[in-house]
Short mmCIF file of C-alpha atoms in Angstrom, two decimals:
data_model
loop_
_atom_site.label_atom_id
_atom_site.label_comp_id
_atom_site.label_asym_id
_atom_site.label_seq_id
_atom_site.Cartn_x
_atom_site.Cartn_y
_atom_site.Cartn_z
CA MET M 10 -103.98 6.03 -22.58
CA MET M 11 -104.40 5.49 -26.31
CA GLY M 12 -100.88 6.31 -27.42
CA GLY M 13 -100.28 7.94 -30.76
CA GLU M 14 -103.06 9.65 -32.60
CA VAL M 15 -104.37 12.97 -31.35
CA LYS M 16 -107.48 14.38 -32.98
CA LYS M 17 -109.19 17.72 -32.53
CA PHE M 18 -112.46 17.14 -30.68
CA LEU M 19 -115.10 19.86 -30.48
CA TYR M 20 -118.00 19.63 -28.06
CA MET M 21 -120.79 21.93 -29.17
CA ASN M 22 -123.16 22.77 -26.31
CA ARG M 23 -126.38 24.39 -27.43
CA LYS M 24 -128.94 23.64 -24.75
CA ALA M 25 -129.87 25.11 -21.38
CA PRO M 26 -128.39 23.30 -18.35
CA TYR M 27 -131.71 22.13 -16.93
CA GLY M 28 -134.97 21.19 -18.63
CA THR M 29 -133.24 18.39 -20.53
CA VAL M 30 -130.33 16.11 -19.65
CA TYR M 31 -128.17 16.99 -22.66
CA ALA M 32 -125.87 19.45 -20.89
CA LEU M 33 -125.16 17.13 -17.96
CA GLU M 34 -124.53 14.12 -20.16
CA SER M 35 -122.38 16.20 -22.53
CA LEU M 36 -120.18 17.13 -19.60
CA GLU M 37 -119.87 13.44 -18.72
CA VAL M 38 -118.52 12.75 -22.22
CA VAL M 39 -116.01 15.60 -21.89
CA LEU M 40 -114.73 14.24 -18.57
CA ILE M 41 -114.39 10.65 -19.81
CA GLY M 42 -112.91 11.87 -23.08
CA ALA M 43 -110.22 13.81 -21.22
CA ALA M 44 -108.55 10.51 -20.33
CA PHE M 45 -107.89 9.91 -24.04
CA GLU M 46 -105.56 12.92 -24.21
CA GLN M 47 -107.11 14.40 -27.32
CA ASP M 48 -107.10 18.07 -28.32
CA VAL M 49 -110.38 19.23 -26.77
CA THR M 50 -112.37 22.42 -27.43
CA LEU M 51 -115.76 23.34 -25.96
CA VAL M 52 -118.13 25.81 -27.60
CA PHE M 53 -121.28 27.22 -25.97
CA LEU M 54 -123.93 28.56 -28.31
CA ASP M 55 -127.63 29.42 -28.19
CA ASP M 56 -129.15 28.54 -24.77
CA GLY M 57 -125.95 26.56 -24.10
CA VAL M 58 -124.43 29.80 -22.76
CA TYR M 59 -126.70 29.43 -19.70
CA GLN M 60 -124.67 26.33 -18.72
CA LEU M 61 -121.87 28.70 -17.64
CA ILE M 62 -123.96 31.24 -15.69
CA LYS M 63 -122.61 32.15 -12.24
CA GLY M 64 -124.63 31.52 -9.12
CA GLN M 65 -126.90 28.77 -10.43
CA ASP M 66 -129.36 27.70 -7.75
CA ASN M 67 -131.68 24.95 -8.84
CA SER M 68 -132.13 23.43 -5.39
CA ASP M 69 -135.93 23.60 -5.62
CA SER M 70 -135.94 21.39 -8.71
CA GLU M 71 -134.34 18.35 -7.01
CA MET M 72 -131.92 18.14 -9.93
CA LYS M 73 -128.19 18.10 -9.49
CA ASN M 74 -126.40 21.44 -9.86
CA PHE M 75 -123.43 20.35 -11.92
CA SER M 76 -122.17 23.84 -12.75
CA PRO M 77 -119.14 23.61 -10.38
CA THR M 78 -117.80 20.89 -12.70
CA TYR M 79 -117.09 23.49 -15.39
CA ARG M 80 -114.59 25.09 -13.04
CA ALA M 81 -112.84 21.73 -12.66
CA LEU M 82 -112.31 21.25 -16.40
CA GLU M 83 -108.94 22.97 -16.15
CA MET M 84 -107.66 20.06 -14.05
CA TYR M 85 -108.54 17.75 -16.94
CA ASP M 86 -106.53 19.95 -19.33
CA VAL M 87 -109.74 21.13 -20.95
CA GLU M 88 -108.86 24.80 -21.31
CA LYS M 89 -110.25 25.96 -24.62
CA LEU M 90 -113.74 27.26 -23.86
CA TYR M 91 -115.41 29.49 -26.42
CA VAL M 92 -118.75 31.26 -26.13
CA GLY M 93 -120.81 32.67 -28.98
CA LYS M 94 -120.82 36.47 -28.99
CA GLU M 95 -124.27 36.71 -30.55
CA ALA M 96 -125.68 34.13 -28.14
CA LEU M 97 -124.49 36.18 -25.15
CA GLU M 98 -125.74 39.48 -26.55
CA MET M 99 -129.16 38.14 -27.45
CA ARG M 100 -129.59 37.05 -23.83
CA GLY M 101 -128.28 40.28 -22.32
CA LEU M 102 -125.22 38.52 -20.89
CA THR M 103 -121.51 39.35 -20.78
CA GLU M 104 -118.37 37.38 -19.88
CA GLU M 105 -118.73 38.81 -16.37
CA ASP M 106 -121.84 36.69 -15.86
CA LEU M 107 -119.96 33.44 -16.49
CA LEU M 108 -118.34 31.18 -13.90
CA VAL M 109 -115.22 30.29 -15.90
CA ASP M 110 -112.79 32.19 -18.11
CA VAL M 111 -113.87 31.93 -21.72
CA GLU M 112 -113.01 33.48 -25.02
CA VAL M 113 -115.91 35.13 -26.83
CA LYS M 114 -116.07 34.37 -30.54
CA THR M 115 -118.36 35.54 -33.33
CA ALA M 116 -120.45 33.09 -35.35
CA ASP M 117 -117.96 33.49 -38.22
CA GLU M 118 -115.03 32.64 -35.96
CA ILE M 119 -116.86 29.61 -34.61
CA ARG M 120 -117.57 28.48 -38.15
CA ASP M 121 -113.84 28.68 -38.92
CA LEU M 122 -113.07 26.79 -35.72
CA MET M 123 -115.46 23.98 -36.74
CA GLU M 124 -113.67 23.74 -40.08
CA GLU M 125 -110.41 22.90 -38.27
CA MET M 126 -111.91 20.07 -36.20
CA ASP M 127 -111.63 16.33 -36.80
CA VAL M 128 -114.59 15.32 -34.62
CA VAL M 129 -117.60 17.48 -33.72
CA LEU M 130 -120.01 16.22 -31.06
CA SER M 131 -123.10 18.34 -30.65
CA PHE M 132 -125.31 18.29 -27.60
CA MET K 2 -114.99 5.63 -45.55
CA LYS K 3 -115.13 4.51 -41.95
CA PHE K 4 -117.97 5.90 -39.84
CA THR K 5 -118.96 5.95 -36.20
CA VAL K 6 -122.60 6.87 -35.66
CA GLN K 7 -123.97 8.40 -32.48
CA VAL K 8 -127.70 8.07 -31.73
CA ASN K 9 -128.97 10.52 -29.11
CA GLU K 10 -132.73 9.97 -29.15
CA GLY K 11 -135.08 7.13 -28.31
CA PRO K 12 -137.18 5.16 -30.80
CA TYR K 13 -140.64 6.36 -31.97
CA GLN K 14 -140.55 9.61 -29.95
CA HIS K 15 -138.00 11.15 -32.30
CA GLN K 16 -136.91 10.54 -35.88
CA ALA K 17 -133.19 10.58 -35.02
CA SER K 18 -132.89 6.81 -34.59
CA ASP K 19 -134.77 6.16 -37.86
CA SER K 20 -132.44 8.56 -39.65
CA ALA K 21 -129.38 6.96 -38.05
CA TYR K 22 -130.58 3.49 -39.09
CA LEU K 23 -131.28 4.57 -42.67
CA PHE K 24 -127.91 6.33 -42.83
CA ALA K 25 -126.06 3.26 -41.56
CA LYS K 26 -127.92 0.96 -43.95
CA ALA K 27 -127.25 3.23 -46.94
CA ALA K 28 -123.58 3.63 -46.02
CA LEU K 29 -123.14 -0.16 -45.78
CA GLU K 30 -124.92 -0.66 -49.13
CA LYS K 31 -122.49 1.81 -50.69
CA GLY K 32 -119.56 -0.25 -49.36
CA HIS K 33 -118.60 2.01 -46.46
CA GLU K 34 -117.60 0.66 -43.08
CA ILE K 35 -119.51 1.31 -39.86
CA TYR K 36 -116.92 1.08 -37.10
CA ARG K 37 -119.43 1.48 -34.29
CA ILE K 38 -122.92 2.75 -33.48
CA PHE K 39 -123.03 4.40 -30.08
CA PHE K 40 -126.32 4.97 -28.26
CA TYR K 41 -126.40 7.87 -25.81
CA HIS K 42 -128.98 9.97 -23.90
CA ASP K 43 -132.46 8.48 -24.57
CA GLY K 44 -130.88 6.72 -27.55
CA VAL K 45 -130.14 3.84 -25.16
CA ASN K 46 -133.85 2.97 -25.40
CA ASN K 47 -133.17 1.69 -28.93
CA GLY K 48 -131.67 -1.35 -27.23
CA THR K 49 -134.55 -2.77 -25.18
CA ARG K 50 -136.00 -6.01 -26.47
CA LEU K 51 -139.28 -5.34 -24.59
CA THR K 52 -140.75 -2.90 -27.10
CA LYS K 53 -143.93 -4.04 -28.89
CA PRO K 54 -144.89 -1.56 -31.59
CA PRO K 55 -148.20 -1.96 -33.49
CA GLN K 56 -148.01 -4.52 -36.30
CA ASP K 57 -148.39 -1.95 -39.05
CA ASP K 58 -145.41 0.07 -37.80
CA ARG K 59 -141.68 -0.50 -38.19
CA ASN K 60 -139.94 -2.40 -35.40
CA ILE K 61 -137.03 -0.10 -34.66
CA VAL K 62 -135.28 -2.33 -32.12
CA ASN K 63 -135.50 -5.49 -34.23
CA ARG K 64 -134.33 -3.54 -37.23
CA TRP K 65 -131.11 -2.60 -35.40
CA SER K 66 -130.58 -6.19 -34.25
CA GLU K 67 -131.05 -7.50 -37.79
CA LEU K 68 -128.68 -4.94 -39.28
CA ALA K 69 -126.10 -5.81 -36.64
CA GLU K 70 -126.38 -9.50 -37.42
CA GLN K 71 -126.17 -9.02 -41.20
CA HIS K 72 -123.13 -6.75 -41.05
CA ASN K 73 -121.51 -7.79 -37.77
CA LEU K 74 -122.01 -4.28 -36.38
CA ASP K 75 -120.84 -3.09 -32.98
CA LEU K 76 -123.92 -1.57 -31.30
CA VAL K 77 -122.82 -0.01 -28.03
CA ILE K 78 -125.13 1.34 -25.34
CA CYS K 79 -123.60 3.84 -22.90
CA VAL K 80 -123.58 2.29 -19.44
CA ALA K 81 -124.09 5.55 -17.51
CA ALA K 82 -127.04 6.60 -19.68
CA ALA K 83 -128.43 3.04 -19.57
CA GLN K 84 -128.32 2.83 -15.78
CA ARG K 85 -130.33 6.05 -15.49
CA ARG K 86 -132.95 4.75 -17.92
CA GLY K 87 -133.23 1.10 -16.96
CA ILE K 88 -131.47 -0.68 -19.82
CA ALA K 89 -129.50 -3.67 -18.57
CA ASP K 90 -127.81 -6.83 -19.77
CA ALA K 91 -127.54 -9.87 -17.50
CA ASP K 92 -124.27 -8.69 -15.90
CA GLU K 93 -125.54 -5.17 -15.27
CA ALA K 94 -128.81 -6.47 -13.80
CA LYS K 95 -126.92 -8.74 -11.44
CA ARG K 96 -124.39 -6.08 -10.44
CA ASN K 97 -127.12 -3.55 -9.68
CA GLY K 98 -129.45 -5.97 -7.92
CA LYS K 99 -132.19 -5.81 -10.56
CA ASP K 100 -134.66 -8.65 -11.17
CA ALA K 101 -134.44 -8.63 -14.97
CA ASP K 102 -132.43 -7.57 -17.98
CA ASN K 103 -133.85 -6.22 -21.21
CA ILE K 104 -131.03 -5.74 -23.71
CA ALA K 105 -131.86 -6.65 -27.31
CA PRO K 106 -129.74 -9.07 -29.40
CA GLY K 107 -126.72 -7.50 -31.07
CA PHE K 108 -126.32 -4.70 -28.51
CA ARG K 109 -123.69 -4.50 -25.79
CA ILE K 110 -123.26 -2.15 -22.84
CA SER K 111 -120.00 -0.29 -22.40
CA GLY K 112 -118.54 3.07 -21.42
CA LEU K 113 -118.32 6.52 -22.97
CA GLY K 114 -114.73 5.78 -23.88
CA GLN K 115 -116.15 3.73 -26.74
CA LEU K 116 -117.63 6.90 -28.23
CA ILE K 117 -114.35 8.80 -28.00
CA GLU K 118 -112.45 5.85 -29.40
CA GLY K 119 -114.96 5.67 -32.26
CA GLY K 120 -114.21 9.32 -33.01
CA ILE K 121 -110.49 8.62 -33.03
CA GLN K 122 -110.66 5.47 -35.14
CA SER K 123 -113.19 6.65 -37.74
CA ASP K 124 -112.94 9.07 -40.64
CA ARG K 125 -116.25 10.65 -39.63
CA LEU K 126 -118.39 10.69 -36.49
CA VAL K 127 -122.00 11.40 -37.41
CA VAL K 128 -124.38 12.52 -34.65
CA PHE K 129 -128.15 11.99 -34.90
CA GLY K 130 -130.30 13.95 -32.49
CA ASP K 131 -131.65 17.43 -31.76
#
């Protein structure tokens, strides 16, 4: 679409999926951004790890359950999903609780990853 | 250096848009270039001309419009976020069957691609928000 330059984009997701609109609107940026054929990485930290929890049922809240979209990211060539090890542990969660395949990284590893990025968008 | 600035919070409720404005102003004064300022989430509310803050307070919306005019800035409001929150220009109002528009001078409404493109074209993308 853009031709030429490819930058490393990191989307840093730090907030719970419901309660505020940040997670949903972050996902909208990722999906639109995919058309630009950049090198995309997603990181889930803090309460952001709840965005990937299996079996989300928020039907009583009248909000949209957008969690199935995370499973569709692969079709947009968004395949690098990293989750903070400490964030999972603090919440009593493991990879098994998540609805997509992720790689678990320590805070130090995520820091190094951020160093490599050209553009960091935090939500 | 060439910057794109992202503003994720609305005016008055949150300091993010003040900080973004002061950052942009300082960067321009230092001779840097602002490629684009992109308003997302509740940040789209920075672009309504209907705000009327008390006289002894800063006028955040007018301040953006004035900065845009002085420096020929590209102030872009995300269309998807704007539709949810009721920010419209004349075209958007007409297309969506609304009886009024409210966009402030110097702002334009466009898509999220403008944010990504800002990230690609700029040396730094600076995000203001929580």
